[in-house]
CSV table of C-alpha atoms in Angstrom, one decimal:
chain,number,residue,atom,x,y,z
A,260,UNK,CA,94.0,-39.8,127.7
A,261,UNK,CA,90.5,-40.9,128.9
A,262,UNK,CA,91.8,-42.7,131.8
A,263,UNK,CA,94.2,-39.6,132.7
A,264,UNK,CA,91.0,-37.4,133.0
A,265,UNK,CA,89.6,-39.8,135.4
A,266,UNK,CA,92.9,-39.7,137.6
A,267,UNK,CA,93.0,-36.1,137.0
A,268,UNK,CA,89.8,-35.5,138.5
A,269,UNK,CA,90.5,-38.2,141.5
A,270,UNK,CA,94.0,-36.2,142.0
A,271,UNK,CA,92.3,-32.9,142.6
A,272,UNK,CA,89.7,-34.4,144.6
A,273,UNK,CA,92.2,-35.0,147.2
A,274,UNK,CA,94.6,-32.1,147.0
A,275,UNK,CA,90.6,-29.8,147.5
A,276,UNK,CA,90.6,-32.4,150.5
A,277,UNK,CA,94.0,-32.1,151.6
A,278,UNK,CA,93.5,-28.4,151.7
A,279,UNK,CA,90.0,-28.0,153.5
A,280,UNK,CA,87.3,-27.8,150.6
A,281,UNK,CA,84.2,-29.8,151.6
A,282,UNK,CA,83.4,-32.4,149.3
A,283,UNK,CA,79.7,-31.1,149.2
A,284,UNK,CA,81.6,-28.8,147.0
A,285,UNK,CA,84.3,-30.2,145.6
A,286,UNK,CA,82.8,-33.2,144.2
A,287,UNK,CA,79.4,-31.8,141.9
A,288,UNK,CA,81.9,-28.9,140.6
A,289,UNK,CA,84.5,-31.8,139.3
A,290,UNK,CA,82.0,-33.9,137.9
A,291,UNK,CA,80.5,-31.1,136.2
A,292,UNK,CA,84.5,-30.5,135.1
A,293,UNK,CA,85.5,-34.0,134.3
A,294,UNK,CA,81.9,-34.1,132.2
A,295,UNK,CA,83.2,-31.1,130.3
A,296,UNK,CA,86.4,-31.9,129.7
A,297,UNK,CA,85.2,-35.4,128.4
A,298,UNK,CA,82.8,-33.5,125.9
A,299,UNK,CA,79.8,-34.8,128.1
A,300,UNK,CA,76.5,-33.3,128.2
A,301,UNK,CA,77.3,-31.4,131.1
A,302,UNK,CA,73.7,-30.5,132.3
A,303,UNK,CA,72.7,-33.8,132.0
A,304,UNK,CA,75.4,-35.1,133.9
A,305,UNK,CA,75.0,-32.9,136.9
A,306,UNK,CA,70.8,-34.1,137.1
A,307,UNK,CA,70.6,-37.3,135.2
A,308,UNK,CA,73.7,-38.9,136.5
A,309,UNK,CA,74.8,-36.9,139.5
A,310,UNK,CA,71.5,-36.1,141.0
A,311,UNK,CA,70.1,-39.4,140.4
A,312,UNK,CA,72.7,-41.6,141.7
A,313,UNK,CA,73.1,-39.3,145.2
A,314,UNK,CA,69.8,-38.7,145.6
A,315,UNK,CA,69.2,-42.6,144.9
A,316,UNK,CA,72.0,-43.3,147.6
A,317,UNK,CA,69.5,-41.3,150.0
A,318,UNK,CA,66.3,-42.8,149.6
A,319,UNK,CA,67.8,-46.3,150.4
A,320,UNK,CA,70.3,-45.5,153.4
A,321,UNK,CA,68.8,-42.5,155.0
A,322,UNK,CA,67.5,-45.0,157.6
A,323,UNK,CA,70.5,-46.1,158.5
A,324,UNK,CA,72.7,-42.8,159.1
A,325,UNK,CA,69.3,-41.2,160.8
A,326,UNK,CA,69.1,-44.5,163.5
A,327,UNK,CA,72.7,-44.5,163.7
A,328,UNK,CA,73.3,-40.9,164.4
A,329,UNK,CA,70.3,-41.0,166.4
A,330,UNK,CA,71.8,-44.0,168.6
A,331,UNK,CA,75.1,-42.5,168.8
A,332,UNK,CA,74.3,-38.9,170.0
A,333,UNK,CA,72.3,-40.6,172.7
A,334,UNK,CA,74.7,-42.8,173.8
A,335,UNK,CA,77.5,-40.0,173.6
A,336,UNK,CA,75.1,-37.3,175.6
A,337,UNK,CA,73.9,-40.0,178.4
A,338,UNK,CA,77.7,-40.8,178.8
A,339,UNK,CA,76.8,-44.7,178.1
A,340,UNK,CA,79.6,-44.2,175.3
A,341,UNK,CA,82.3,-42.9,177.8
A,342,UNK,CA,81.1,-45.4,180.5
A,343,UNK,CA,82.2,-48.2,178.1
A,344,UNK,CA,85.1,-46.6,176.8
A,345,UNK,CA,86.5,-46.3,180.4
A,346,UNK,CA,85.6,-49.9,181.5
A,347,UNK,CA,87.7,-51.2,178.3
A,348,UNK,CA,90.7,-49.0,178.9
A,349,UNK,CA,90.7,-49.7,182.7
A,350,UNK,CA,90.2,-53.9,181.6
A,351,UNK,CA,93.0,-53.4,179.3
A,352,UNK,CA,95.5,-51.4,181.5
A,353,UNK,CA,96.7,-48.2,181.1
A,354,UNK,CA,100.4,-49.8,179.4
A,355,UNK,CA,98.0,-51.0,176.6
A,356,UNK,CA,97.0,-47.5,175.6
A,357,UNK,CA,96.8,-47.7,172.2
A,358,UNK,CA,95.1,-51.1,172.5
A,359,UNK,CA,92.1,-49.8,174.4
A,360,UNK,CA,91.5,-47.2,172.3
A,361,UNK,CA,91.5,-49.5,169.3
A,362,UNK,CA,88.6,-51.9,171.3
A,363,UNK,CA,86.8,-48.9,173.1
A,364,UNK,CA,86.4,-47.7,168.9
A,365,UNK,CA,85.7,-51.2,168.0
A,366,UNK,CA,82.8,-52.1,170.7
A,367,UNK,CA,80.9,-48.6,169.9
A,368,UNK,CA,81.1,-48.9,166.0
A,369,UNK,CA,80.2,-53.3,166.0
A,370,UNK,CA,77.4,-52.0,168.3
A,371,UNK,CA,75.5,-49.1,166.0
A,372,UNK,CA,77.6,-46.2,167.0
A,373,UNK,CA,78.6,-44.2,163.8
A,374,UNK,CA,82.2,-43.9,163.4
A,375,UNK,CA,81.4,-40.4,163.4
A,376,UNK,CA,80.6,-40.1,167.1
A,377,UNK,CA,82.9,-42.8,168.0
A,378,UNK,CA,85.2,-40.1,166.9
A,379,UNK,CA,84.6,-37.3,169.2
A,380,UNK,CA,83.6,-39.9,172.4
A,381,UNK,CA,87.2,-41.5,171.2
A,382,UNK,CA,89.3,-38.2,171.3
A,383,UNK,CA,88.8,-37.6,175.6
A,384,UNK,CA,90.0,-41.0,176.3
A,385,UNK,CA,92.4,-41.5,173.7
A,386,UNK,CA,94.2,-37.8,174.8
A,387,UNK,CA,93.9,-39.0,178.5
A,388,UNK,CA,95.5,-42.4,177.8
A,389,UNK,CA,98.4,-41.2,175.4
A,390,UNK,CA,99.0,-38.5,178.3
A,391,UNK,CA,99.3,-40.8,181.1
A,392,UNK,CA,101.6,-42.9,179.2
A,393,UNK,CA,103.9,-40.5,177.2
A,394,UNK,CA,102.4,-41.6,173.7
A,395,UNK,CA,102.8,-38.9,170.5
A,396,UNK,CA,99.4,-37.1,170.1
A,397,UNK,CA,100.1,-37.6,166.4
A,398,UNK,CA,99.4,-41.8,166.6
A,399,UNK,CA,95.5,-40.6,168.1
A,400,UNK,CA,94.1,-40.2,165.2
A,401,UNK,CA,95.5,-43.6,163.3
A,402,UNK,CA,94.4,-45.4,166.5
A,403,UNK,CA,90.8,-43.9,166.6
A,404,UNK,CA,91.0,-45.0,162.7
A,405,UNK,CA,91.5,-48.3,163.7
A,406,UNK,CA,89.4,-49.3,166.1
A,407,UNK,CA,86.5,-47.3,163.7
A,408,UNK,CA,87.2,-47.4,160.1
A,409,UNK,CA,88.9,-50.6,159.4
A,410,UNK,CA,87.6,-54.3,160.8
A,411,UNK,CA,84.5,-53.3,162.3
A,412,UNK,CA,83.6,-51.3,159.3
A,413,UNK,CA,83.5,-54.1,156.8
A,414,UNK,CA,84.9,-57.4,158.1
A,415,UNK,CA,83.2,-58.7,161.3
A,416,UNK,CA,80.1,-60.7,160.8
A,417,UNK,CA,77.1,-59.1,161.8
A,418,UNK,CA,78.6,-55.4,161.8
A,419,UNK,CA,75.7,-53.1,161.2
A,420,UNK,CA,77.5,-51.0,159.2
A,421,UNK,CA,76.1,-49.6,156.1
A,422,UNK,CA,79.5,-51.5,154.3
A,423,UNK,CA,77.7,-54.4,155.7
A,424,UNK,CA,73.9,-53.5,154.4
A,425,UNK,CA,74.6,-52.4,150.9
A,426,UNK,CA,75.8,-56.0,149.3
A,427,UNK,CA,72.8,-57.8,150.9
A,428,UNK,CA,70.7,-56.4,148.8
A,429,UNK,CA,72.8,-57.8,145.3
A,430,UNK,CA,74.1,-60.7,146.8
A,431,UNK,CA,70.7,-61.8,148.5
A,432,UNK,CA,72.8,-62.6,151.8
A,433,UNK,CA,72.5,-61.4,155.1
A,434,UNK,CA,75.1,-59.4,157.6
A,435,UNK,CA,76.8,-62.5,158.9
A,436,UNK,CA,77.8,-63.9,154.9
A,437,UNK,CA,81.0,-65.5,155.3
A,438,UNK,CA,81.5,-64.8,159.0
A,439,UNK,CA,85.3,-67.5,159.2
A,440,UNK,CA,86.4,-65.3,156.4
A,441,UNK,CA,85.5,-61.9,158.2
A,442,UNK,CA,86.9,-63.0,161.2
A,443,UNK,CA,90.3,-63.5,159.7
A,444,UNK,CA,90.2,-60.5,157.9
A,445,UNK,CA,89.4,-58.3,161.2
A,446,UNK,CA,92.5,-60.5,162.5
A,447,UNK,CA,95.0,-59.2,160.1
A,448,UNK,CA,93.5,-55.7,160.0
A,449,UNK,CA,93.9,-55.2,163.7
A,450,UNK,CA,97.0,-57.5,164.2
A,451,UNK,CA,98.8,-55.4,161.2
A,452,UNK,CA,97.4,-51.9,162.3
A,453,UNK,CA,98.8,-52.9,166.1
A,454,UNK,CA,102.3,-54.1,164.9
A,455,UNK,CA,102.4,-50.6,163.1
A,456,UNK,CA,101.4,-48.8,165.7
A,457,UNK,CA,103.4,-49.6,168.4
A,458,UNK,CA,106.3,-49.7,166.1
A,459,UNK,CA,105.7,-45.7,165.3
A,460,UNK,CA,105.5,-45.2,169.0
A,461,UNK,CA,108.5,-46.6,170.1
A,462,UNK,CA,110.3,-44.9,167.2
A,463,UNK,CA,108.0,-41.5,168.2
A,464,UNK,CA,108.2,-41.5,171.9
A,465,UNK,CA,112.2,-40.5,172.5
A,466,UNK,CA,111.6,-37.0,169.9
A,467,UNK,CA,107.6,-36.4,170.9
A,468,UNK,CA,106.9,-33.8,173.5
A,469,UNK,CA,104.0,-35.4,175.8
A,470,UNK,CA,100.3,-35.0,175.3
A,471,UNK,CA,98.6,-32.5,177.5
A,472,UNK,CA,95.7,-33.9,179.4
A,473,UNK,CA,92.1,-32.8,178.9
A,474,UNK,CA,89.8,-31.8,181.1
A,475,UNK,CA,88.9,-34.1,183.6
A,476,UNK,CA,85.7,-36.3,181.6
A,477,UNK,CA,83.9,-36.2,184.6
A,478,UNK,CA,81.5,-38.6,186.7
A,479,UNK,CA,78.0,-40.4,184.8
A,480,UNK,CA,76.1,-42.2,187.2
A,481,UNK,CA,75.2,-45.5,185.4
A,482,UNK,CA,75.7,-48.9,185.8
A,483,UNK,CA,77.9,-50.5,182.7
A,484,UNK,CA,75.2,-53.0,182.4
A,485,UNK,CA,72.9,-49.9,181.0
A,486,UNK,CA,75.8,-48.5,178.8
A,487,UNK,CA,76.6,-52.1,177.4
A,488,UNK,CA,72.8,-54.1,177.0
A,489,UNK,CA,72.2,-51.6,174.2
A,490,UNK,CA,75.0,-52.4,172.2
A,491,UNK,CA,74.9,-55.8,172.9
A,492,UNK,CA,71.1,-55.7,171.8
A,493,UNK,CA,72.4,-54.8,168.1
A,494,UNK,CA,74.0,-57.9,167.5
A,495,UNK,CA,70.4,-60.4,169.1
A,496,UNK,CA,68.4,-58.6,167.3
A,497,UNK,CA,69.8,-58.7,163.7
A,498,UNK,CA,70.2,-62.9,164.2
A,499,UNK,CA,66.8,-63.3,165.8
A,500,UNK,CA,65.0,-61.2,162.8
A,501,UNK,CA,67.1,-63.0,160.2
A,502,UNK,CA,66.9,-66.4,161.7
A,503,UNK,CA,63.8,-66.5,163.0
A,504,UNK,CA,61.4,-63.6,162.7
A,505,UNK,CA,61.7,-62.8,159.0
A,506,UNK,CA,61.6,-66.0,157.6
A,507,UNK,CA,58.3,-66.4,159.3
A,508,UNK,CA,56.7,-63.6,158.0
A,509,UNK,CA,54.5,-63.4,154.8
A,510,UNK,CA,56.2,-61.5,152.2
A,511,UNK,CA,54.6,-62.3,149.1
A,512,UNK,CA,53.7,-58.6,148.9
A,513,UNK,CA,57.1,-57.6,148.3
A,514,UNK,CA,56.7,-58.6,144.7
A,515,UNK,CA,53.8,-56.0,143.9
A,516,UNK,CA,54.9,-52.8,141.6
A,517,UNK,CA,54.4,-50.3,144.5
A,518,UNK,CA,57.0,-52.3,146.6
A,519,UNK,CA,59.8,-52.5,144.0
A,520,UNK,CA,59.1,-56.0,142.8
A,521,UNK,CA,61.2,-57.6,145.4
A,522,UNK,CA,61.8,-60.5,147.7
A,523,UNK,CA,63.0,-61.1,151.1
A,524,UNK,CA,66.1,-62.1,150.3
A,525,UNK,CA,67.0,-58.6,148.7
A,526,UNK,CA,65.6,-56.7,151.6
A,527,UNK,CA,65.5,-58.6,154.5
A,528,UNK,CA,69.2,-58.2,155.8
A,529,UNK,CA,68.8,-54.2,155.3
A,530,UNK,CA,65.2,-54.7,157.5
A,531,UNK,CA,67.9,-56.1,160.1
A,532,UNK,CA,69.4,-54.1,160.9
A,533,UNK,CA,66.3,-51.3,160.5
A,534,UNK,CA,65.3,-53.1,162.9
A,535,UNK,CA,68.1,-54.1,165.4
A,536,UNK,CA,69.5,-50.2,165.5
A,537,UNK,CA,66.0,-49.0,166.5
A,538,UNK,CA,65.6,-51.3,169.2
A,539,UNK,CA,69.1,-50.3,170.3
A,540,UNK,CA,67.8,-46.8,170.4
A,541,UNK,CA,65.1,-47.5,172.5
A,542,UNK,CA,66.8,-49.5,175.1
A,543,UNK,CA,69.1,-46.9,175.0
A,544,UNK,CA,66.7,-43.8,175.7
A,545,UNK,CA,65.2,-45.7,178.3
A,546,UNK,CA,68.3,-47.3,180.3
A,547,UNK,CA,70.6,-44.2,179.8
A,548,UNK,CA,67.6,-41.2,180.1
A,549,UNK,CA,70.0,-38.6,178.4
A,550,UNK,CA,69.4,-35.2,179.6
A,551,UNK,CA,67.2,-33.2,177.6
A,552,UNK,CA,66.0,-35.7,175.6
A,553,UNK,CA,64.6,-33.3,173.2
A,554,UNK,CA,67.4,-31.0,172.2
A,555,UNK,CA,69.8,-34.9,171.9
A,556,UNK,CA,67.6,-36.4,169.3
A,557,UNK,CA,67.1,-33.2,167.3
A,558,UNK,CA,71.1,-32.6,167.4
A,559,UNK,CA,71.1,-36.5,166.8
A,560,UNK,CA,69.1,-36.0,163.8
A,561,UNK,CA,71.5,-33.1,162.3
A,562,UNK,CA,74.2,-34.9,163.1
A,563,UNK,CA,72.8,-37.5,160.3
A,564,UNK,CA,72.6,-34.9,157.6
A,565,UNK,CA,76.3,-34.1,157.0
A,566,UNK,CA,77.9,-37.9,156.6
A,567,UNK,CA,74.8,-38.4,154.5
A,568,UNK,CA,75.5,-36.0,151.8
A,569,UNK,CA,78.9,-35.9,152.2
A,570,UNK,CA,78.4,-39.2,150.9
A,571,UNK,CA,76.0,-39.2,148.6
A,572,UNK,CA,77.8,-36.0,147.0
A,573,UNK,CA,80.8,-38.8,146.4
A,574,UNK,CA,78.4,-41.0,145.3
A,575,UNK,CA,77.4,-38.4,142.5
A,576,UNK,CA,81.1,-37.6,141.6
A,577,UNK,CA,81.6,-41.4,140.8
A,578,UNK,CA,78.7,-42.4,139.4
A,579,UNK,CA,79.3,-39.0,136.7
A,580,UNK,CA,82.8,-40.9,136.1
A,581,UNK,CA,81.7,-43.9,135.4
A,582,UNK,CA,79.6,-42.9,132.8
A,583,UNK,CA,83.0,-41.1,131.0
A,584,UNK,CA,84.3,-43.0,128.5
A,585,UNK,CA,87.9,-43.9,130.9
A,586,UNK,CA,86.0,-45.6,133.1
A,587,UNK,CA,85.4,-48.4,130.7
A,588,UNK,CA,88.6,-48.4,129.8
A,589,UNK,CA,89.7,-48.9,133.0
A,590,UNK,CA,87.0,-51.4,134.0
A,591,UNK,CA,88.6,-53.4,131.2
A,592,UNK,CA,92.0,-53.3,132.3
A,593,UNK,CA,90.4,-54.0,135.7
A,594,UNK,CA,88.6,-57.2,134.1
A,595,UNK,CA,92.3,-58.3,132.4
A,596,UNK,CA,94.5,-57.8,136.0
A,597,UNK,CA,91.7,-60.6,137.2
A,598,UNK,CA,91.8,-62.6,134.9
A,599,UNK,CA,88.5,-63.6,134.5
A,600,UNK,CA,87.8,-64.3,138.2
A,601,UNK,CA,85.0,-63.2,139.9
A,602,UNK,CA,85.9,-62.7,143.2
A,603,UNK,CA,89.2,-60.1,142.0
A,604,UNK,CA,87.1,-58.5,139.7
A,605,UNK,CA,84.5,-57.6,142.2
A,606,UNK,CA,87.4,-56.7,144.9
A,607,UNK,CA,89.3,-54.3,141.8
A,608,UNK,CA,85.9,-52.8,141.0
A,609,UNK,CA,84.4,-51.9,143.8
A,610,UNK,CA,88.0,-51.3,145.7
A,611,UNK,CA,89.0,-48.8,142.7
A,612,UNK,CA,85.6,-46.8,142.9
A,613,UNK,CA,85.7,-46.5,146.5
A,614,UNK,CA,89.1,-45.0,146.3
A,615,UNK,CA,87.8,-42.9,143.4
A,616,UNK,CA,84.9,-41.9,145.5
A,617,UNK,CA,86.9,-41.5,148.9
A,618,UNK,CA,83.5,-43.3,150.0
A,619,UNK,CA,83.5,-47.1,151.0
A,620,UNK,CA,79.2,-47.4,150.8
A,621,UNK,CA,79.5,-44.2,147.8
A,622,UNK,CA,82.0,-46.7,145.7
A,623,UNK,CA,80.3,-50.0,146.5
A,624,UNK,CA,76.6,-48.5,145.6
A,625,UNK,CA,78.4,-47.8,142.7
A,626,UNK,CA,80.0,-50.9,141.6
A,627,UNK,CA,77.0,-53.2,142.8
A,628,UNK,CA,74.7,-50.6,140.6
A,629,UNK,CA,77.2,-51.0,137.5
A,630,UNK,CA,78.6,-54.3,137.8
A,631,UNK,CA,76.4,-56.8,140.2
A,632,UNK,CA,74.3,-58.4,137.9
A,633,UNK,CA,77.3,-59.2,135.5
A,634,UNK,CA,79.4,-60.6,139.0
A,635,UNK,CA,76.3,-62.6,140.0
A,636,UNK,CA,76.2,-64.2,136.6
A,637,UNK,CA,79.9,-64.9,136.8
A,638,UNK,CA,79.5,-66.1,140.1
A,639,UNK,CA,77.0,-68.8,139.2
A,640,UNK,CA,78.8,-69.6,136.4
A,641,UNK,CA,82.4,-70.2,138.3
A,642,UNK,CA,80.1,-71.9,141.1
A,643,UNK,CA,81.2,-68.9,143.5
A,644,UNK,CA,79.0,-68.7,147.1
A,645,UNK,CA,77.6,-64.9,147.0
A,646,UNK,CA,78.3,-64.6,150.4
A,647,UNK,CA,82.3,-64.5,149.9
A,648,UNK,CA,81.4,-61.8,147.4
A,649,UNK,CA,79.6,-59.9,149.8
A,650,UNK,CA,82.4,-60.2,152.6
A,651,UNK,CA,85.4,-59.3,149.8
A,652,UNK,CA,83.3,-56.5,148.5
A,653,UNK,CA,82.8,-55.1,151.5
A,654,UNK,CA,86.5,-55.4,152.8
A,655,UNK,CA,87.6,-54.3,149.6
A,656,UNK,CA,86.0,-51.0,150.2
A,657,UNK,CA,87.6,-50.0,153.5
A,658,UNK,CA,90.9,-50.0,152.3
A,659,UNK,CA,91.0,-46.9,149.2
A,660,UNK,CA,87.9,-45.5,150.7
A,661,UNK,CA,89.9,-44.1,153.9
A,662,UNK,CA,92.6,-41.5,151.3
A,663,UNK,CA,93.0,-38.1,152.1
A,664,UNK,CA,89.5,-36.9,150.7
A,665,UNK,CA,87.4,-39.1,152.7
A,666,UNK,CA,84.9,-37.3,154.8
A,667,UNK,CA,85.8,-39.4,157.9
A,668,UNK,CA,89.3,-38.9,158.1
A,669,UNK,CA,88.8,-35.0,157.3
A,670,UNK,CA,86.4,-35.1,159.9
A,671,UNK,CA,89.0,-37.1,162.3
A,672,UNK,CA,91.6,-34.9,161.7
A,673,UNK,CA,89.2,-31.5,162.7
A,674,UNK,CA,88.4,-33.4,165.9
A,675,UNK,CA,92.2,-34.2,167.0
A,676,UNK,CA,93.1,-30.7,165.7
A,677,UNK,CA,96.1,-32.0,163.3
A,678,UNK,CA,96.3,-31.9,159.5
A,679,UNK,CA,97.3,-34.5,157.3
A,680,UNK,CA,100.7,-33.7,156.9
A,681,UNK,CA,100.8,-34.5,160.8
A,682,UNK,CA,98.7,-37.4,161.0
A,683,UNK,CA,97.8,-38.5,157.6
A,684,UNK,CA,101.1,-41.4,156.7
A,685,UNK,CA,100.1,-43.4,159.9
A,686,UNK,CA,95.8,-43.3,159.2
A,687,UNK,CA,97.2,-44.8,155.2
A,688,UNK,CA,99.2,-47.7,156.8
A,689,UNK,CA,96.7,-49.1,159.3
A,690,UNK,CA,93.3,-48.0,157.2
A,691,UNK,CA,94.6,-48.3,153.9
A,692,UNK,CA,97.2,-50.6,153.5
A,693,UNK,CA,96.5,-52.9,156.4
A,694,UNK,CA,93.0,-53.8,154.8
A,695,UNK,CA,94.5,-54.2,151.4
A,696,UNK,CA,96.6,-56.8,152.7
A,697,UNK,CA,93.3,-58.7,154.6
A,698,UNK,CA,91.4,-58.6,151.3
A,699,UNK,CA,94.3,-60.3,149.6
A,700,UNK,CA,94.8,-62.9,152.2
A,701,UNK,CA,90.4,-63.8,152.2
A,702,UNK,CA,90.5,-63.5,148.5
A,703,UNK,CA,93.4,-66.2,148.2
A,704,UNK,CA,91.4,-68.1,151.4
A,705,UNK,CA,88.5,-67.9,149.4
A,706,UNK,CA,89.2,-68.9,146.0
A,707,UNK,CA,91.2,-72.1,147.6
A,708,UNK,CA,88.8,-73.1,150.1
A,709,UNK,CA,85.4,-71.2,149.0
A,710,UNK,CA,83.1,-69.4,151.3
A,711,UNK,CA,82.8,-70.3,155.3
């Protein structure tokens, strides 16, 4: 009965979702419900758990959403964004439509870009592309959801994703932990997502009327060297501060009460990509000059605020459940699917409360709050590398996170103007199920052959 109130709870999540309700709302009023119904103190609930646990999901990742949104809105209002986007479709050909749009998503989001604004750059190009080529409208939103949501997100080394940032901080390992395994799971998520893709538009295209084109996107004077040394910039700088620039550094300091009573290790990958993003934003400011400058960072800055809380709010709703009585329950039965192995039980855990959560950072904060000492233990005890932690944990995330009440893939659907009933079957099989099926395959490369 306990662990029906949990699913209860999850189930009407997504059917608010499904049916337009923001999650800013949906997900305080069902914790407060599922709190109730458990026979919780409700009040303390809402601002001992809820509160806490979002406004704690704040404090630590604000950084990143403000840099990122910050970097993307400038990017998007220079027209560096749609520069890039262009020179990868034209590379690629206009017969590899859906492929383009995949890598135009993909360079933006391993660059910085928030999948958010990757989103609205993507739509243009991706309507453009489908129309020049006869492609269903329907498969634009599963495409943009590939090339955004899935292998960049969580499985490429380096990524500076906040999927990326959160386990460094348990795990004591840095963006690029287990970089052979992340490779081969970004190699199955995009060689699965593809397969299904262009099988749904060959079985699409005879019965789909064709797309109409947009508005013509228009001329950006700019050099792709401007539009590209930015992104590019993301990647150099995260290696040469974790390499070389941290490790020099005196950090002894870290270890004093009004610093948290740290170390390097736990913060160093998180001042990374701090870092790398804000250099990214400079470069770009200065190489792109977006027209007025002011009015793009202050819309950049508000752009930040929605993701954020939509997140955090997720972040509240699971944090409430896990303090019901179910979710030990179904920790447990978790625990006895695993077997007693680590690396499962961290990819069940944190997997489950991201789907729980519809959140891939809101579920991991979560889990690695909950359950990350007790899988660090286990993992020295089985003689497990934290790094393949990190990198399962983190794909793990990106595969439940993306069901119908995420904020991204509500957010998705707004932009391409279809619901889920339209679009929704096609964004489960290449950002749900296709990075299911990459976890398994690292988790069984991982456990064979350990971390590399």
């Amino acid at each position: 009965m306990a662990v029906l109130l949990i699913l209860l709870a999850l189930g009407l999540l997504i059917a608010g979702a499904w049916a337009g309700l923001s999650v800013l709302v949906l997900a305080p009023l069902l914790a407060v419900l599922a709190a109730l119904a458990a026979d919780a103190p409700v009040l303390a609930a809402y601002t001992q758990v809820f509160m806490e646990a979002a406004g704690g999901f704040v404090v630590s990742f604000f950084p990143l959403f403000l840099l990122g949104a910050l970097f993307g809105k400038v990017m998007d209002a220079s027209g560096a964004a749609q520069i890039l986007a262009r020179a990868i479709a034209t590379a690629v050909g206009p017969a590899n439509a859906i492929l383009a749009v995949v890598l135009a998503c993909a360079v933006l989001t391993y660059g910085g870009v928030s999948l958010f604004v990757v989103a609205f750059v993507a739509w243009p190009l991706a309507r453009a592309l489908f129309a020049e080529t006869g492609l269903p409208a329907r498969l634009i939103p599963a495409t943009i959801a590939l090339g955004a949501f899935t292998f960049t997100m969580t499985a490429l080394p380096g990524t500076p994703s906040i999927q990326n940032a959160i386990p460094m901080a348990t795990f004591g390992t840095t963006p690029f932990a287990a970089p052979g395994l992340g490779l081969i799971a970004a190699a199955a998520m995009l060689g699965l997502g593809m397969i299904w893709l262009r099988y749904r538009a060959r079985a699409l295209q005879a019965d789909t009327p064709p797309v109409m084109p947009p508005a013509s996107l228009g001329d950006v004077p700019m050099p792709l060297w401007a539009a590209v040394a930015p992104i590019l910039s993301v990647g150099v700088v995260t290696l040469a501060m974790g390499w070389m620039v941290l490790p020099a550094l005196q950090t002894g300091y870290l270890a004093l009460p009004q610093y948290g009573e740290t170390d390097l290790a736990r913060v160093g990958g998180l001042w990374s990509v701090i870092t790398a993003l804000t250099v990214a934003l400079v470069l770009a400011l200065v190489l792109s000059r977006p027209p007025e400058l002011m009015k793009t960072l202050n819309e950049g800055a508000e752009s930040a605020l929605l993701p954020l809380f939509n997140t955090a709010s997720l972040v509240g709703f699971g944090a409430v459940i896990a303090t019901l009585p179910g979710f030990e329950v179904l920790r447990q039965g978790l625990d006895g699917l695993a077997g007693g192995n680590v690396v499962v039980t961290a990819a069940l855990s944190s997997g489950a409360l991201a789907g729980i959560t519809g959140s891939a950072s809101g579920g991991m904060s979560i889990a690695l709050d909950v359950l990350g000492p007790s899988l660090m233990a286990q993992a020295v005890a089985q003689s497990v590398d934290p790094a393949l932690l990190h990198r399962v944990v983190s794909v793990a995330t990106g595969g439940l996170d993306t069901l119908p009440h995420n904020g991204a893939v509500i957010t998705l659907l707004g932009i391409c103007g279809m619901t889920h009933r339209q679009a929704y079957g096609d964004i489960f099989m290449v950002a749900v199920l296709a990075p299911i099926l990459a976890c398994a395959l690292i988790i069984v490369l991982g456990s064979t052959f350990g971390s590399f």
